[in-house]
Short mmCIF file of C-alpha atoms in Angstrom, two decimals:
data_model
loop_
_atom_site.label_atom_id
_atom_site.label_comp_id
_atom_site.label_asym_id
_atom_site.label_seq_id
_atom_site.Cartn_x
_atom_site.Cartn_y
_atom_site.Cartn_z
CA MET A 856 -16.88 12.10 9.00
CA ASN A 857 -15.68 15.54 9.78
CA SER A 858 -12.65 14.21 11.67
CA LEU A 859 -11.76 11.99 8.58
CA ALA A 860 -12.19 14.93 6.13
CA THR A 861 -9.91 17.19 8.53
CA LEU A 862 -7.19 14.41 8.47
CA LYS A 863 -7.33 14.28 4.83
CA GLU A 864 -7.11 18.02 4.35
CA VAL A 865 -4.12 18.28 6.80
CA VAL A 866 -2.17 15.65 5.03
CA GLU A 867 -3.09 17.00 1.46
CA ARG A 868 -2.66 20.61 2.31
CA GLY A 869 0.57 20.15 4.48
CA GLY A 870 -0.48 21.38 7.77
CA VAL A 871 -3.02 22.65 10.28
CA SER A 872 -3.26 26.18 9.03
CA PRO A 873 -3.87 25.54 5.44
CA ALA A 874 -6.42 22.75 6.34
CA ALA A 875 -8.22 25.22 8.66
CA GLN A 876 -8.57 27.73 5.88
CA VAL A 877 -9.91 25.10 3.45
CA LEU A 878 -12.44 23.76 5.91
CA HIS A 879 -13.45 27.35 7.25
CA VAL A 880 -12.82 26.62 10.80
CA GLY A 881 -10.10 27.70 13.32
CA GLN A 882 -6.93 25.96 13.92
CA PRO A 883 -7.95 24.79 17.46
CA ALA A 884 -10.88 23.02 15.84
CA VAL A 885 -8.54 21.16 13.43
CA THR A 886 -6.39 20.14 16.26
CA LYS A 887 -9.37 18.95 18.24
CA ARG A 888 -10.69 16.82 15.36
CA LEU A 889 -7.09 15.11 14.95
CA ARG A 890 -7.00 14.45 18.72
CA SER A 891 -10.44 12.86 18.62
CA LEU A 892 -9.22 10.44 15.88
CA ASP A 893 -6.21 9.47 18.02
CA THR A 894 -8.67 8.75 20.89
CA CYS A 895 -11.09 6.82 18.53
CA TYR A 896 -8.33 4.48 17.17
CA GLY A 897 -6.30 4.35 20.27
CA VAL A 898 -3.10 5.29 18.50
CA ALA A 899 -1.32 8.41 17.38
CA LEU A 900 -1.98 9.06 13.62
CA MET A 901 0.38 11.88 13.20
CA HIS A 902 3.89 13.13 14.67
CA ARG A 903 5.79 16.31 14.17
CA GLU A 904 9.00 16.04 11.95
CA GLY A 905 10.67 19.55 12.42
CA ARG A 906 7.85 21.99 11.48
CA ARG A 907 5.89 19.56 9.52
CA LEU A 908 3.20 17.13 10.62
CA GLU A 909 3.84 13.58 9.21
CA LEU A 910 1.60 10.46 9.23
CA THR A 911 2.60 7.40 11.48
CA PRO A 912 2.20 4.00 9.85
CA ALA A 913 -1.24 3.84 11.71
CA GLY A 914 -2.01 7.27 10.25
CA GLU A 915 -1.20 5.95 6.81
CA LYS A 916 -3.80 3.35 7.14
CA VAL A 917 -6.44 5.74 8.41
CA TYR A 918 -5.68 8.26 5.74
CA GLU A 919 -6.21 5.59 3.05
CA TYR A 920 -9.46 4.55 4.81
CA ALA A 921 -10.52 8.29 5.06
CA CYS A 922 -9.91 8.83 1.18
CA LEU A 923 -11.97 5.75 0.44
CA VAL A 924 -14.89 6.64 2.63
CA LEU A 925 -15.00 10.31 1.49
CA ASP A 926 -14.90 9.06 -2.20
CA HIS A 927 -17.76 6.74 -1.52
CA GLN A 928 -19.70 9.58 0.20
CA PHE A 929 -19.01 11.89 -2.64
CA SER A 930 -19.96 9.12 -5.28
CA LEU A 931 -23.30 8.30 -3.29
CA LEU A 932 -24.34 12.00 -3.24
CA ASP A 933 -23.41 12.23 -6.90
CA ASP A 934 -25.76 9.12 -7.51
CA LEU A 935 -28.52 10.57 -5.68
CA ASN A 936 -28.18 13.94 -7.43
CA SER A 937 -28.29 11.99 -10.75
CA LEU A 938 -31.28 9.98 -9.75
CA SER A 939 -33.41 13.10 -8.65
CA SER A 940 -32.48 15.05 -11.79
CA GLY A 941 -33.21 11.99 -14.14
CA GLN A 942 -29.69 11.92 -15.66
CA ASN A 943 -28.44 8.90 -17.43
CA ARG A 944 -24.77 8.80 -16.91
CA LEU A 945 -21.68 6.61 -16.99
CA ARG A 946 -18.73 6.81 -14.70
CA LEU A 947 -15.74 5.89 -17.05
CA GLU A 948 -12.13 5.44 -16.15
CA VAL A 949 -9.23 4.93 -18.56
CA ASN A 950 -5.40 4.54 -18.57
CA PHE A 951 -3.38 7.49 -19.37
CA ALA A 952 -2.38 6.42 -22.90
CA ILE A 953 -5.97 5.54 -23.97
CA GLY A 954 -7.24 8.80 -22.51
CA GLU A 955 -4.69 10.92 -24.44
CA HIS A 956 -4.92 9.13 -27.75
CA MET A 957 -8.39 7.32 -28.02
CA LEU A 958 -10.84 8.86 -25.58
CA PRO A 959 -11.60 12.34 -27.22
CA ASP A 960 -12.76 10.82 -30.47
CA LEU A 961 -14.83 8.13 -28.48
CA LEU A 962 -16.44 10.78 -26.39
CA LEU A 963 -17.31 13.07 -29.45
CA ARG A 964 -18.84 10.07 -31.41
CA PHE A 965 -20.84 8.91 -28.34
CA ALA A 966 -22.09 12.50 -27.79
CA GLU A 967 -23.27 12.57 -31.49
CA LEU A 968 -24.98 9.08 -31.30
CA TYR A 969 -26.37 9.29 -27.84
CA PRO A 970 -27.08 13.00 -26.71
CA GLN A 971 -29.37 11.79 -24.04
CA TYR A 972 -26.53 10.11 -22.06
CA ASN A 973 -23.83 11.68 -20.02
CA ILE A 974 -20.25 10.37 -19.51
CA GLU A 975 -17.98 11.44 -16.62
CA SER A 976 -14.47 10.42 -17.46
CA ARG A 977 -11.17 10.38 -15.70
CA MET A 978 -7.67 8.86 -16.31
CA GLY A 979 -5.68 6.97 -13.85
CA TYR A 980 -3.28 4.00 -13.24
CA SER A 981 -4.63 0.44 -13.63
CA ARG A 982 -4.37 -0.45 -9.89
CA ARG A 983 -6.27 2.69 -8.92
CA ILE A 984 -8.95 2.12 -11.50
CA GLN A 985 -9.38 -1.44 -10.41
CA ARG A 986 -9.81 -0.36 -6.91
CA ARG A 987 -12.51 2.09 -7.97
CA LEU A 988 -14.39 -0.35 -10.08
CA ALA A 989 -14.25 -3.09 -7.27
CA THR A 990 -15.61 -0.65 -4.66
CA GLY A 991 -18.42 0.75 -7.06
CA LEU A 992 -16.80 4.23 -7.59
CA SER A 993 -16.76 3.56 -11.37
CA ASP A 994 -18.99 1.83 -13.81
CA LEU A 995 -16.75 1.00 -16.72
CA ALA A 996 -13.09 1.05 -17.58
CA LEU A 997 -10.84 0.97 -20.70
CA LEU A 998 -7.44 -0.62 -19.68
CA GLU A 999 -4.09 -1.87 -20.84
CA GLN A 1000 -3.96 -4.69 -18.37
CA ALA A 1001 -6.91 -6.99 -17.47
CA PRO A 1002 -7.95 -6.64 -13.90
CA ASP A 1003 -8.03 -9.84 -11.70
CA HIS A 1004 -10.98 -9.35 -9.27
CA PRO A 1005 -14.12 -11.45 -8.84
CA ASP A 1006 -16.42 -8.36 -8.86
CA ILE A 1007 -15.01 -7.04 -12.25
CA LEU A 1008 -16.01 -8.50 -15.66
CA VAL A 1009 -13.46 -8.28 -18.37
CA GLN A 1010 -13.98 -8.24 -22.08
CA LYS A 1011 -11.36 -8.12 -25.00
CA TRP A 1012 -11.45 -4.85 -26.81
CA LEU A 1013 -8.60 -4.42 -29.18
CA ASP A 1014 -5.19 -5.90 -30.11
CA ASP A 1015 -2.11 -3.75 -29.64
CA GLU A 1016 1.59 -4.17 -29.30
CA LEU A 1017 4.57 -2.27 -27.74
CA VAL A 1018 6.91 -1.09 -30.50
CA LEU A 1019 10.39 0.48 -30.26
CA VAL A 1020 10.44 3.80 -32.13
CA CYS A 1021 12.87 6.70 -32.71
CA GLY A 1022 12.90 10.05 -34.33
CA PRO A 1023 14.30 11.03 -37.75
CA ASP A 1024 17.71 12.17 -36.38
CA HIS A 1025 18.47 8.99 -34.57
CA PRO A 1026 21.31 6.80 -35.87
CA LEU A 1027 18.98 3.73 -35.92
CA TRP A 1028 16.60 5.43 -38.44
CA ASP A 1029 16.03 2.98 -41.25
CA CYS A 1030 18.28 0.48 -39.65
CA GLY A 1031 16.45 -2.75 -40.60
CA LEU A 1032 16.41 -5.53 -37.98
CA LEU A 1033 17.93 -4.84 -34.65
CA PRO A 1034 19.60 -7.72 -32.57
CA VAL A 1035 18.14 -8.24 -29.23
CA THR A 1036 21.61 -7.91 -27.68
CA ASP A 1037 21.79 -4.19 -28.83
CA LEU A 1038 18.75 -3.22 -26.74
CA GLU A 1039 20.85 -2.63 -23.69
CA LYS A 1040 23.11 -0.25 -25.72
CA LEU A 1041 20.48 2.22 -26.48
CA HIS A 1042 19.36 5.45 -24.46
CA TYR A 1043 15.65 5.23 -23.37
CA VAL A 1044 12.88 7.61 -22.47
CA LEU A 1045 9.96 5.56 -21.07
CA ARG A 1046 6.71 5.86 -19.28
CA GLU A 1047 6.92 5.65 -15.48
CA ALA A 1048 7.74 2.29 -13.75
CA ARG A 1049 4.04 1.79 -12.47
CA SER A 1050 2.54 2.51 -15.80
CA SER A 1051 0.78 -0.46 -17.51
CA MET A 1052 3.04 -0.26 -20.45
CA ARG A 1053 6.18 -0.40 -18.39
CA LEU A 1054 4.86 -3.51 -16.48
CA THR A 1055 4.18 -5.23 -19.89
CA LEU A 1056 7.69 -4.26 -21.16
CA ASP A 1057 9.66 -5.31 -18.16
CA LYS A 1058 8.00 -8.67 -17.96
CA ALA A 1059 8.56 -9.29 -21.83
CA LEU A 1060 12.17 -8.35 -21.58
CA LYS A 1061 12.70 -10.53 -18.51
CA ASP A 1062 11.12 -13.36 -20.35
CA ILE A 1063 13.83 -13.32 -22.94
CA GLY A 1064 16.75 -12.62 -20.67
CA VAL A 1065 17.16 -8.91 -21.11
CA GLY A 1066 18.22 -7.03 -18.08
CA SER A 1067 17.37 -3.59 -17.07
CA LEU A 1068 17.38 -1.04 -19.97
CA PRO A 1069 19.36 2.22 -19.58
CA VAL A 1070 16.45 4.53 -18.93
CA THR A 1071 17.66 8.30 -19.20
CA MET A 1072 14.31 9.65 -18.35
CA GLU A 1073 10.70 8.60 -17.21
CA VAL A 1074 7.89 10.70 -18.48
CA GLY A 1075 4.25 10.52 -17.46
CA SER A 1076 2.93 11.18 -21.13
CA THR A 1077 3.10 9.37 -24.25
CA ASP A 1078 2.58 12.62 -26.10
CA THR A 1079 5.54 14.28 -24.46
CA ILE A 1080 7.73 11.28 -25.28
CA VAL A 1081 6.79 11.30 -28.93
CA GLU A 1082 7.80 15.11 -28.99
CA MET A 1083 11.13 14.35 -27.39
CA LEU A 1084 11.98 11.75 -29.81
CA GLN A 1085 11.77 14.17 -32.57
CA HIS A 1086 14.67 16.11 -31.30
CA GLY A 1087 17.12 13.64 -29.41
CA ARG A 1088 19.27 10.46 -29.45
CA HIS A 1089 16.49 8.52 -27.46
CA VAL A 1090 14.31 5.59 -28.33
CA SER A 1091 11.23 4.48 -26.61
CA PHE A 1092 8.74 1.44 -26.30
CA LEU A 1093 5.24 2.84 -26.87
CA PRO A 1094 1.87 1.33 -27.69
CA ARG A 1095 1.32 1.04 -31.39
CA PHE A 1096 -1.98 3.01 -31.19
CA THR A 1097 -0.09 5.92 -29.95
CA VAL A 1098 2.47 6.23 -32.60
CA ASP A 1099 0.55 4.94 -35.64
CA ASP A 1100 0.10 8.64 -37.06
CA GLY A 1101 3.77 9.26 -36.64
CA LEU A 1102 4.90 6.05 -38.44
CA ARG A 1103 2.40 6.72 -41.19
CA ASN A 1104 3.55 10.54 -41.71
CA GLY A 1105 7.31 9.62 -41.38
CA SER A 1106 8.06 11.48 -38.14
CA LEU A 1107 8.62 8.23 -36.34
CA TYR A 1108 10.63 5.06 -37.24
CA HIS A 1109 9.63 1.48 -36.00
CA ILE A 1110 12.84 -0.35 -35.05
CA LYS A 1111 11.99 -3.94 -35.50
CA ILE A 1112 13.80 -6.34 -33.02
CA GLN A 1113 15.00 -9.73 -34.07
CA GLY A 1114 13.06 -12.37 -32.33
CA LEU A 1115 10.81 -10.00 -30.18
CA ARG A 1116 7.36 -8.87 -30.59
CA ILE A 1117 5.51 -7.53 -27.45
CA LYS A 1118 1.87 -8.11 -28.27
CA ARG A 1119 -0.87 -7.36 -25.82
CA THR A 1120 -4.60 -6.70 -25.61
CA LEU A 1121 -6.69 -3.62 -24.51
CA TRP A 1122 -9.65 -4.46 -22.27
CA ILE A 1123 -13.09 -3.40 -21.38
CA ALA A 1124 -13.78 -3.87 -17.68
CA ARG A 1125 -16.96 -3.36 -15.77
CA THR A 1126 -18.55 -4.07 -12.39
CA ARG A 1127 -20.91 -6.92 -11.89
CA SER A 1128 -23.17 -4.76 -9.74
CA ASN A 1129 -23.87 -2.50 -12.57
CA LEU A 1130 -24.64 -4.72 -15.54
CA ASN A 1131 -28.00 -3.13 -16.29
CA ASN A 1132 -26.54 0.32 -17.13
CA ASP A 1133 -28.04 1.45 -20.39
CA VAL A 1134 -25.20 3.94 -21.03
CA ALA A 1135 -22.65 1.44 -20.43
CA GLU A 1136 -24.22 -0.90 -22.98
CA ALA A 1137 -24.47 2.03 -25.50
CA PHE A 1138 -20.81 2.86 -24.95
CA ILE A 1139 -19.60 -0.76 -25.36
CA SER A 1140 -21.59 -0.96 -28.49
CA LEU A 1141 -19.74 2.04 -29.81
CA LEU A 1142 -16.38 0.33 -28.94
CA ARG A 1143 -17.33 -2.84 -30.61
CA GLY A 1144 -18.08 -0.94 -33.91
CA SER A 1145 -14.87 1.21 -33.71
#
């Protein structure tokens, strides 16, 4: 386990010396642990590129395995600590947009209703969240895409849609209905390509024969995109739940597209191995009432 932890630190800290400092050991000890992994797996896991150590293809696989094993170990120790202290907790994961716009209110309301329970939440991409659910590192997730895994149960939560919006200085403000053919003429600031909303958007546009949009910028925060729309010539496709306030107060405008509505569903996902979690049941009850 020490050797796997050492490999992880060397990769993430960028070298033997900083890894040694974090692990509180000498550099020779770090080098020795890396060599022991090479011997154990019968293949070189790292090679030197100039002054940097880089993972080999085999090293990439072992690094991913090390991250998973160490995650499981941390989760196990955390579970044991929770059992010993008698805590009732829920490990919750959410997509970034849900985390930015809906989670704070949900957590505050839950804390008010169930002060005896504890929720540990984190944000991430759908694929990573699905992996953590399937491997037992998380108990419950709120997602923009439904996982497809035999160990994960999925329930419909809310209806949503992706809407095209612009700020008050944009030429299309109050434009009425936009022809689909005009979509490729606009300038876009969108979420990054691996985000759930981009995957949904790209598929919906492909289905109606629209090619790649001229994306000027990709931004990892819907709040940042909304702020940018207030001051520029860009438009964006965003989840309706993230822009409802702006549409109501007049700081954003919904550009309706002729013959196109991108409807979707927000999902509750949980592991089959943790169906008797009282905290999960209480949180789902809150979601159903929201």
